[in-house]
XYZ file of C-alpha atoms in Angstrom:
299
model
C 45.925 38.744 74.439
C 46.209 36.566 77.589
C 45.666 39.675 79.912
C 42.647 40.672 77.771
C 41.199 37.275 78.152
C 41.904 36.978 81.826
C 40.018 40.337 82.496
C 37.138 39.534 80.008
C 36.596 36.095 81.415
C 36.794 37.075 85.119
C 34.132 39.617 84.575
C 31.941 37.349 82.744
C 32.297 34.690 85.541
C 31.562 37.581 87.980
C 28.396 38.607 86.103
C 27.359 34.971 86.161
C 27.784 34.628 90.084
C 30.693 32.233 90.079
C 33.163 34.967 91.261
C 32.492 37.654 93.847
C 32.437 41.318 92.535
C 35.003 42.114 95.446
C 37.387 39.499 94.111
C 37.034 40.934 90.593
C 37.869 44.438 91.911
C 40.675 43.171 93.815
C 41.911 41.556 90.399
C 41.621 45.021 88.685
C 44.357 46.237 91.149
C 46.855 43.972 89.397
C 46.475 45.883 86.162
C 47.363 49.381 87.323
C 50.542 49.335 85.091
C 48.819 47.853 82.135
C 49.850 49.478 78.843
C 47.494 47.888 76.226
C 44.424 49.704 75.225
C 42.400 46.715 74.512
C 42.768 45.489 78.217
C 41.997 48.931 79.370
C 38.829 48.959 77.451
C 37.683 45.865 79.257
C 38.623 47.235 82.612
C 36.913 50.466 82.128
C 33.809 48.883 80.809
C 33.505 46.606 83.837
C 33.961 49.454 86.178
C 31.314 51.432 84.441
C 29.014 48.427 84.773
C 29.722 48.386 88.535
C 28.922 52.154 88.398
C 25.420 51.387 87.157
C 24.897 48.672 89.617
C 25.721 50.455 92.826
C 23.664 53.083 94.705
C 24.418 56.924 94.664
C 25.760 56.361 98.325
C 28.417 54.101 97.130
C 29.505 56.129 94.174
C 32.151 58.193 95.795
C 33.960 55.067 96.942
C 33.997 53.759 93.342
C 35.387 57.077 92.091
C 38.195 56.729 94.518
C 38.865 53.129 93.379
C 38.828 54.292 89.822
C 41.303 57.099 90.397
C 43.485 54.552 92.147
C 43.337 52.057 89.406
C 44.101 54.400 86.439
C 46.327 56.899 88.342
C 49.530 55.267 87.397
C 48.680 55.046 83.670
C 47.475 58.654 83.805
C 50.687 59.768 85.339
C 52.799 57.838 82.864
C 50.903 59.071 79.898
C 50.224 62.740 80.850
C 48.483 65.013 78.478
C 51.107 65.482 75.837
C 52.118 63.012 73.130
C 55.863 61.974 72.908
C 57.859 61.838 69.599
C 57.663 58.230 68.213
C 54.530 57.042 69.946
C 52.160 54.664 68.324
C 48.627 55.630 67.487
C 47.321 53.065 69.985
C 49.295 54.788 72.824
C 47.915 58.153 71.782
C 44.430 56.729 71.774
C 45.042 55.084 75.094
C 45.923 58.517 76.703
C 42.595 59.812 75.572
C 40.808 56.790 77.029
C 42.650 57.007 80.410
C 41.844 60.843 80.615
C 38.276 60.272 79.912
C 37.893 57.431 82.474
C 39.683 59.557 85.082
C 37.622 62.648 84.347
C 34.218 60.942 84.209
C 34.103 57.747 85.973
C 36.766 58.600 88.355
C 35.394 62.190 88.880
C 38.969 63.501 89.270
C 38.728 67.238 89.977
C 42.227 67.941 88.556
C 41.630 66.180 85.413
C 38.274 68.016 85.130
C 39.925 71.390 85.596
C 42.695 70.500 83.009
C 39.877 69.363 80.443
C 37.973 72.674 81.019
C 41.198 74.683 80.518
C 42.105 72.732 77.437
C 38.563 73.217 75.984
C 38.925 76.904 76.663
C 42.197 76.976 74.591
C 40.582 74.764 71.868
C 37.726 77.396 71.503
C 40.345 80.083 70.772
C 42.548 77.801 68.708
C 41.320 74.262 67.573
C 45.049 73.089 67.177
C 45.593 73.452 70.845
C 43.940 70.021 71.582
C 45.425 66.749 70.378
C 42.747 65.023 68.226
C 43.131 61.941 70.367
C 42.330 63.818 73.629
C 39.738 66.082 72.261
C 36.850 63.363 72.588
C 37.761 62.994 76.238
C 37.704 66.750 76.929
C 34.407 67.008 75.270
C 33.055 64.126 77.349
C 34.460 65.512 80.691
C 33.510 69.147 80.401
C 29.658 68.351 80.772
C 30.282 66.321 83.958
C 31.049 69.504 85.726
C 29.341 71.917 83.419
C 26.266 73.973 83.880
C 23.953 76.209 81.777
C 26.681 78.214 80.269
C 28.472 75.161 79.041
C 25.298 73.525 77.817
C 24.589 76.610 75.697
C 28.158 76.510 74.155
C 27.864 72.773 73.417
C 24.493 73.177 71.864
C 25.716 75.861 69.574
C 28.770 73.815 68.629
C 26.378 70.865 67.586
C 24.260 73.213 65.639
C 27.091 74.844 63.870
C 29.276 71.663 63.440
C 31.390 71.547 60.289
C 31.856 67.781 60.019
C 29.640 64.933 61.014
C 32.209 63.803 63.673
C 32.114 67.175 65.353
C 28.317 67.114 65.341
C 28.148 63.681 66.920
C 30.578 64.580 69.680
C 28.656 67.606 70.816
C 25.306 65.975 70.371
C 26.078 63.006 72.605
C 27.875 65.379 75.039
C 24.561 67.120 75.562
C 23.243 63.911 77.088
C 26.236 63.769 79.711
C 25.221 67.039 81.518
C 23.957 66.230 85.040
C 21.609 69.085 85.997
C 18.061 67.705 85.708
C 16.918 70.874 84.021
C 19.446 70.261 81.282
C 18.656 66.588 81.100
C 15.084 67.746 80.466
C 16.063 70.041 77.616
C 18.089 67.363 75.897
C 15.253 64.864 76.060
C 12.700 67.241 74.709
C 15.189 67.806 71.772
C 14.957 64.228 70.787
C 11.271 64.613 69.741
C 11.007 68.270 68.681
C 12.882 68.052 65.534
C 16.187 69.577 66.710
C 17.976 66.160 66.695
C 17.759 64.209 63.462
C 15.386 61.407 63.547
C 18.070 58.752 62.867
C 20.255 60.155 65.808
C 17.804 60.753 68.493
C 17.113 57.129 69.290
C 20.863 56.615 69.981
C 21.164 59.730 72.088
C 18.135 58.424 74.225
C 19.857 55.066 74.484
C 22.883 56.710 75.908
C 20.882 58.688 78.406
C 19.041 55.811 79.416
C 22.461 54.256 80.310
C 23.675 57.209 82.170
C 23.461 57.006 86.007
C 22.583 60.709 86.277
C 20.043 60.768 83.482
C 18.435 57.313 83.148
C 15.571 57.833 85.669
C 14.402 60.988 83.779
C 15.099 59.426 80.558
C 13.039 56.378 81.251
C 10.067 58.459 82.320
C 10.361 60.504 79.177
C 10.313 57.420 76.998
C 7.231 55.909 78.884
C 5.475 59.252 78.136
C 6.385 59.645 74.544
C 7.042 56.238 73.226
C 4.138 56.537 70.624
C 5.573 59.756 69.243
C 9.058 58.000 69.067
C 7.565 55.111 67.191
C 6.135 57.335 64.716
C 9.135 59.573 64.278
C 12.197 57.171 64.517
C 13.388 54.693 61.819
C 12.227 51.209 62.977
C 15.751 49.772 63.351
C 16.903 52.649 65.482
C 13.729 52.706 67.473
C 14.442 49.211 68.368
C 18.030 49.791 69.227
C 16.819 52.713 71.537
C 15.445 50.191 74.018
C 18.704 48.584 74.598
C 19.199 51.429 77.211
C 16.680 49.651 79.602
C 19.562 47.157 80.314
C 20.910 50.073 82.577
C 17.794 50.401 84.584
C 19.191 48.318 87.310
C 16.779 47.946 90.413
C 13.876 45.488 91.061
C 11.627 48.456 90.870
C 12.742 49.416 87.492
C 12.859 45.695 86.249
C 9.337 45.282 87.133
C 8.415 48.352 85.287
C 10.291 47.439 82.179
C 8.888 43.914 82.218
C 5.420 45.539 82.488
C 6.030 48.381 79.813
C 6.511 46.337 76.739
C 3.472 43.853 76.858
C 1.207 46.569 78.230
C 1.855 48.756 75.142
C 2.117 45.880 72.670
C 5.674 46.909 71.717
C 7.337 44.051 69.618
C 11.106 44.606 68.758
C 11.287 41.541 66.556
C 13.196 38.223 66.908
C 14.872 37.740 70.255
C 15.890 41.448 70.625
C 13.643 42.178 73.490
C 14.246 38.855 75.267
C 18.027 39.601 75.126
C 17.583 43.104 76.700
C 15.266 41.661 79.435
C 17.834 38.998 80.194
C 20.729 41.562 80.420
C 18.683 43.474 82.854
C 17.713 40.401 84.797
C 21.492 39.406 85.149
C 22.339 42.922 86.276
C 19.522 43.176 88.820
C 20.639 39.848 90.314
C 24.127 41.001 90.424
C 23.010 44.069 92.387
C 20.988 42.044 94.744
C 23.758 39.535 95.217
C 26.677 41.821 95.512
C 25.365 45.186 96.755
C 26.198 44.672 100.473
C 29.769 43.410 99.789
C 30.347 46.035 97.254
C 29.223 48.961 99.656
C 31.709 47.635 102.263
C 34.574 47.105 99.813
C 34.215 50.571 98.272
C 34.069 52.377 101.823
C 37.598 51.047 102.328
C 40.829 52.790 100.960
C 41.755 51.220 97.618
C 44.808 48.880 97.418
């Protein structure tokens, strides 16, 4: 609990501007041998936040840092469950593999995930249930049209709601702009259920590779979405604008809602805009120092 609070509070202080992002990233280096899943959840979430803030040119540096931060845990946990392990340890293994293969863009992890997914296609018992979600999240990061078609078919023929959701949201992870466009179109053409489509859009608005195209799509089709989607889900979709982190996007978002007369009810929109404002100020305040820090060898 103490370690969880240290990391959580330190990142909150960093977002508020009372601690530098460089000092926070240095702090994360003290947790390379962390064993608690809850602490790792906060660490991974904060690194994902930094990933949304930095420019594309600095992303390679962050990927190197992520590999350094999670490498010891990944090596310790491996890919195979050990006898007597707790459920939390098994779940942590999946979390670490997912972070390493997505945020860390680790080629070896991606190759192992692809190989395990191929075995899973032949025999579903080949993949540990705690690792399978990570594998399904990793494959699209390096997948192309063939993998997209496979995942689309899996979504359409899913035997359980859980399987359907995993493959649906994996469609939003593919990085090819043409595949991103296909997924966006499916959110309004009836292929994705109306209660699910807003949450898929929210996820795509949050993805660093899909957010620009997703935002343009929302601006073009918001009236169709307002008619098709359930009201509460439609409002939740706009939480994704908090990841549109740049001064230009912030101005666009601030102009979008009043110009279209979109009201989300209560303080919902105010909260989204405040989160975006905090992120953009974080970016403006920390970008130069972060770029220099991420260009160095992690330690």
